[in-house]
Amino acid sequence: MSAPSPGPLAALLRRLRERAALSQEELAARAGLTGKAIGALERGERRRPHPHTLRALGDALGLDDADRADLAAAARPDAADPAPPPGPPVPAVPLVGRDAELPEVTALLRSGTTRLLTLTGPGGVGKTTLALAAARALAPGFPGGVAVVELAPVREARSVLPELARVLGGRQPAGPAADAVAARLGDRRCLVVLDNVEHVLDAAPEVAALLARCPGLTVLATSRAALRVRAEREYPLGPLPVPARADAGTVAASPAARLFLDRAAAAGRPLSLDDGTAADVAAICRRLDGLPLALELAAAHARYLPPSALLGRLDDALGRSRSRDLPERQRTMAAALDWSHDLLTAGEQALLRRLSVLAGGFDLDLARAVSGGEDAVVALEGLVEQSLVVAEGGPHARYRLLEPVRQYAAARLAASGEADAVADRAVAAVLALAEGARTGLPGAEQGAWLDRLEREHGTLGVALGRLTAAGRAADVAALMEATWLYWAVRGNAAEGLRWLGRVSPDGLAPDDVSRLLLATAALRYAAGDVPGTREAAAAAARTAGAPDLRSLALVLTGSAAVFTGDLDAAAAELDEALRLAEASGQAWARAHAVTARGQLLLRAGELGGGTAELARAEGLARELGSPFTLATVLNVQASLAWLAGDGDGALARWTEAAVLAAEVRTTWTLAYTLPGLAAVAAARGRPELAARLFAAGSATAEAAAVAVAFPPDVELAAQVLPEVRAALGAEAFGRAWDAGRLLRPEDVPALVRELGPGTRPGGRPGAQRVPRTRLT
């Protein structure tokens, strides 16, 4: 402290005068004293007034017996000046991974404008560790001291201020706790940390009143729910960021991995990261959703389990603590979450366990679907308030359970006896979503439907798992036939094929068999398995009774025949597909049948007929409004223009296809677009850019499990790529290739602009006649 305390009498008299709404002069007049005398008492210049002065002050202030006793006690010679609160304890473990949060928290509390800051977040997210680190960093700025009040053992809200008084003074106060605390703190600039407030939130008004009485007081609270008083500023604390990639450098820089590695080293097993261990550590961090307590509990087992083995035993690691100094409620994840669960209402508890069937996040509609007809909104608000459900930002109202919380809730659901009923409700909601996608995916709303299905990808997988386990093959067929485009263009073709491979067509109605085979054929087509596409699509066409199923099956089998060079069969199948599509009003099948006919004519060497057919396909695609369909047509048109020596025409079409792919993230079409753009870059003297674009195409196809299978495009890449490698040399090519693999779809349009508009073939610069590629 920079100056002596004015003493307990000064602070108490001033507070009693302000409570009575009197000025010093008004109090002096009522008590028969001078204003100078009152000022000397309140400044601590006079600490031992005569008993008749105290009686006069009590009469003037209208004090009751208890207040008069406190006033007399404060004036006794043995009344001690309030000592500053004790300093903050040293945290048991270092603060790791909060490099951004600690400066933000300390800046808010140093500013003077934030007097009550509440760190909120789920159990085990590290609120206490951050609060203690902040308190130690802030201690020099609070000359009145820093006090930490652990409220976990306190069972009732009315006991919060008495516990604070005990921490400040070493004993429980005899009188009102609020007065004792206020007298103890006075006007000093003090910081009080209230740790674990969530179960005594009804004390919030008393904390707010204390802030009003003690102008030098600042409070830092930790809670799973905010206090919700006007003086409060909430600081939500989320899990630690997990590694975005599994390479050693990225993992080493990740806050979640840094905490895991730090605690593993403390447990006696320092880990050196290589590509193998880094991938395992990244997987552990993701499985635990970056939750610090879960990472710490898991790392404690690293002493005898390497990361690869620990990854397979995380549930066991989270259920057994090897840290005897942790509070009982934090020695397992279940114990930490039991603490939160017990604070919930019955409705909130029910919704929490039912939400566990929704993997990877959910919207309000899905929450309502699994809630069982109950009003989910109020219960969901309560779960968000208690930090058990995370409300995600963005344009869509989305929520999710952190994975350790979801596993805990799933165990509660299994014990409740309602797991089957809740899972069936989730499946029904997914099937209804698929029916909407059936009509939404092929048209102008394609981007929105792709995004929606991607947001619900985790729950799609849960539903498919339950359907396959229950032998509901017809429902699997309907779901996959309605959503195959999502699986194909958003990088999930291999996963979709795995789901389809788990069901048998035996015993299904013919059209259900056709749906199963149709989805299989479409995903094989995306994956580049042309013979497999033709086989499954031909079987789907033979089985189908509905014209829409048969027309799309024939589009696929005809397209595969074009790719294999069986042009006569392709022509017959595509003609029949087009007839059925036109008769049944299937605009999607019609546009793709005409596109495939354009490919057929291109392969047959009939460039004029192919150009005309593709122009017709472009018109149908633009009328349909499907970005995927239009990008598919543009890719084929670009290939045709390139073969005809029209570099500018090819560039214009590949550019538009790239923009469409970036807008709706259709990786399948982008895998065709990027090699074409690379060929243009090479022809225009940009080998480094060509290498980057080739690499981006390779990475896109690899990540999305799709393949370029149209022979002219395959041959173009096979011809140009070696030329680019030779032009750059091995070292420069390797650098460009590595950079290109990191490109995202949204990066491509900006890169394409570097190529410029070009000029007519044969002119200069860079619009030279492009090399021809064999057509058959």
PDB file of C-alpha atoms in Angstrom, residues 525 551-552 554-556 558-559 562 570-571 573-579 581-582 586-602 609-621 623-624 629 632-634 636-637 640 710:
ATOM      1  CA  TYR A 525     -18.342 -42.509 -61.183  1.00  0.00           C
ATOM      2  CA  SER A 551     -33.276 -42.330 -66.985  1.00  0.00           C
ATOM      3  CA  LEU A 552     -30.565 -41.385 -64.493  1.00  0.00           C
ATOM      4  CA  LEU A 554     -28.914 -44.801 -68.282  1.00  0.00           C
ATOM      5  CA  VAL A 555     -27.153 -41.427 -68.090  1.00  0.00           C
ATOM      6  CA  LEU A 556     -24.547 -43.032 -65.862  1.00  0.00           C
ATOM      7  CA  GLY A 558     -23.966 -44.178 -71.115  1.00  0.00           C
ATOM      8  CA  SER A 559     -21.391 -41.772 -69.641  1.00  0.00           C
ATOM      9  CA  VAL A 562     -18.248 -42.866 -73.468  1.00  0.00           C
ATOM     10  CA  ALA A 570     -23.232 -45.103 -75.248  1.00  0.00           C
ATOM     11  CA  ALA A 571     -25.282 -43.517 -78.053  1.00  0.00           C
ATOM     12  CA  GLU A 573     -28.223 -45.640 -73.836  1.00  0.00           C
ATOM     13  CA  LEU A 574     -28.035 -41.849 -73.862  1.00  0.00           C
ATOM     14  CA  ASP A 575     -30.802 -41.595 -76.481  1.00  0.00           C
ATOM     15  CA  GLU A 576     -33.058 -43.727 -74.270  1.00  0.00           C
ATOM     16  CA  ALA A 577     -32.078 -41.744 -71.183  1.00  0.00           C
ATOM     17  CA  LEU A 578     -32.953 -38.496 -72.944  1.00  0.00           C
ATOM     18  CA  ARG A 579     -36.312 -39.854 -74.140  1.00  0.00           C
ATOM     19  CA  ALA A 581     -36.056 -37.705 -69.061  1.00  0.00           C
ATOM     20  CA  GLU A 582     -38.039 -35.552 -71.466  1.00  0.00           C
ATOM     21  CA  GLN A 586     -36.497 -34.897 -65.345  1.00  0.00           C
ATOM     22  CA  ALA A 587     -34.524 -31.719 -66.042  1.00  0.00           C
ATOM     23  CA  TRP A 588     -31.388 -32.965 -64.248  1.00  0.00           C
ATOM     24  CA  ALA A 589     -31.186 -36.228 -66.199  1.00  0.00           C
ATOM     25  CA  ARG A 590     -31.948 -34.379 -69.429  1.00  0.00           C
ATOM     26  CA  ALA A 591     -29.116 -31.854 -68.967  1.00  0.00           C
ATOM     27  CA  HIS A 592     -26.592 -34.568 -68.113  1.00  0.00           C
ATOM     28  CA  ALA A 593     -27.730 -36.834 -70.964  1.00  0.00           C
ATOM     29  CA  VAL A 594     -27.134 -34.025 -73.465  1.00  0.00           C
ATOM     30  CA  THR A 595     -23.752 -33.262 -71.845  1.00  0.00           C
ATOM     31  CA  ALA A 596     -22.714 -36.903 -72.189  1.00  0.00           C
ATOM     32  CA  ARG A 597     -23.801 -36.865 -75.839  1.00  0.00           C
ATOM     33  CA  GLY A 598     -21.513 -33.870 -76.349  1.00  0.00           C
ATOM     34  CA  GLN A 599     -18.656 -35.864 -74.795  1.00  0.00           C
ATOM     35  CA  LEU A 600     -19.501 -38.771 -77.077  1.00  0.00           C
ATOM     36  CA  LEU A 601     -19.317 -36.604 -80.208  1.00  0.00           C
ATOM     37  CA  LEU A 602     -16.076 -35.056 -78.984  1.00  0.00           C
ATOM     38  CA  GLY A 609     -21.679 -31.742 -83.527  1.00  0.00           C
ATOM     39  CA  GLY A 610     -20.091 -31.859 -80.090  1.00  0.00           C
ATOM     40  CA  THR A 611     -19.951 -28.055 -79.937  1.00  0.00           C
ATOM     41  CA  ALA A 612     -23.634 -27.766 -80.831  1.00  0.00           C
ATOM     42  CA  GLU A 613     -24.710 -30.448 -78.354  1.00  0.00           C
ATOM     43  CA  LEU A 614     -22.692 -28.866 -75.544  1.00  0.00           C
ATOM     44  CA  ALA A 615     -24.185 -25.454 -76.298  1.00  0.00           C
ATOM     45  CA  ARG A 616     -27.597 -27.061 -75.873  1.00  0.00           C
ATOM     46  CA  ALA A 617     -26.424 -28.674 -72.623  1.00  0.00           C
ATOM     47  CA  GLU A 618     -25.184 -25.296 -71.372  1.00  0.00           C
ATOM     48  CA  GLY A 619     -28.601 -23.777 -71.985  1.00  0.00           C
ATOM     49  CA  LEU A 620     -30.309 -26.593 -70.100  1.00  0.00           C
ATOM     50  CA  ALA A 621     -27.820 -26.283 -67.221  1.00  0.00           C
ATOM     51  CA  GLU A 623     -32.107 -23.044 -66.966  1.00  0.00           C
ATOM     52  CA  LEU A 624     -31.837 -25.759 -64.306  1.00  0.00           C
ATOM     53  CA  THR A 629     -24.306 -29.320 -63.795  1.00  0.00           C
ATOM     54  CA  THR A 632     -19.621 -30.052 -65.656  1.00  0.00           C
ATOM     55  CA  VAL A 633     -20.750 -28.683 -69.035  1.00  0.00           C
ATOM     56  CA  LEU A 634     -18.219 -25.846 -68.901  1.00  0.00           C
ATOM     57  CA  VAL A 636     -16.290 -30.345 -71.277  1.00  0.00           C
ATOM     58  CA  GLN A 637     -16.702 -27.192 -73.390  1.00  0.00           C
ATOM     59  CA  LEU A 640     -13.318 -29.033 -76.606  1.00  0.00           C
ATOM     60  CA  PHE A 710     -12.511 -38.389 -69.117  1.00  0.00           C
TER      61      PHE A 710
END
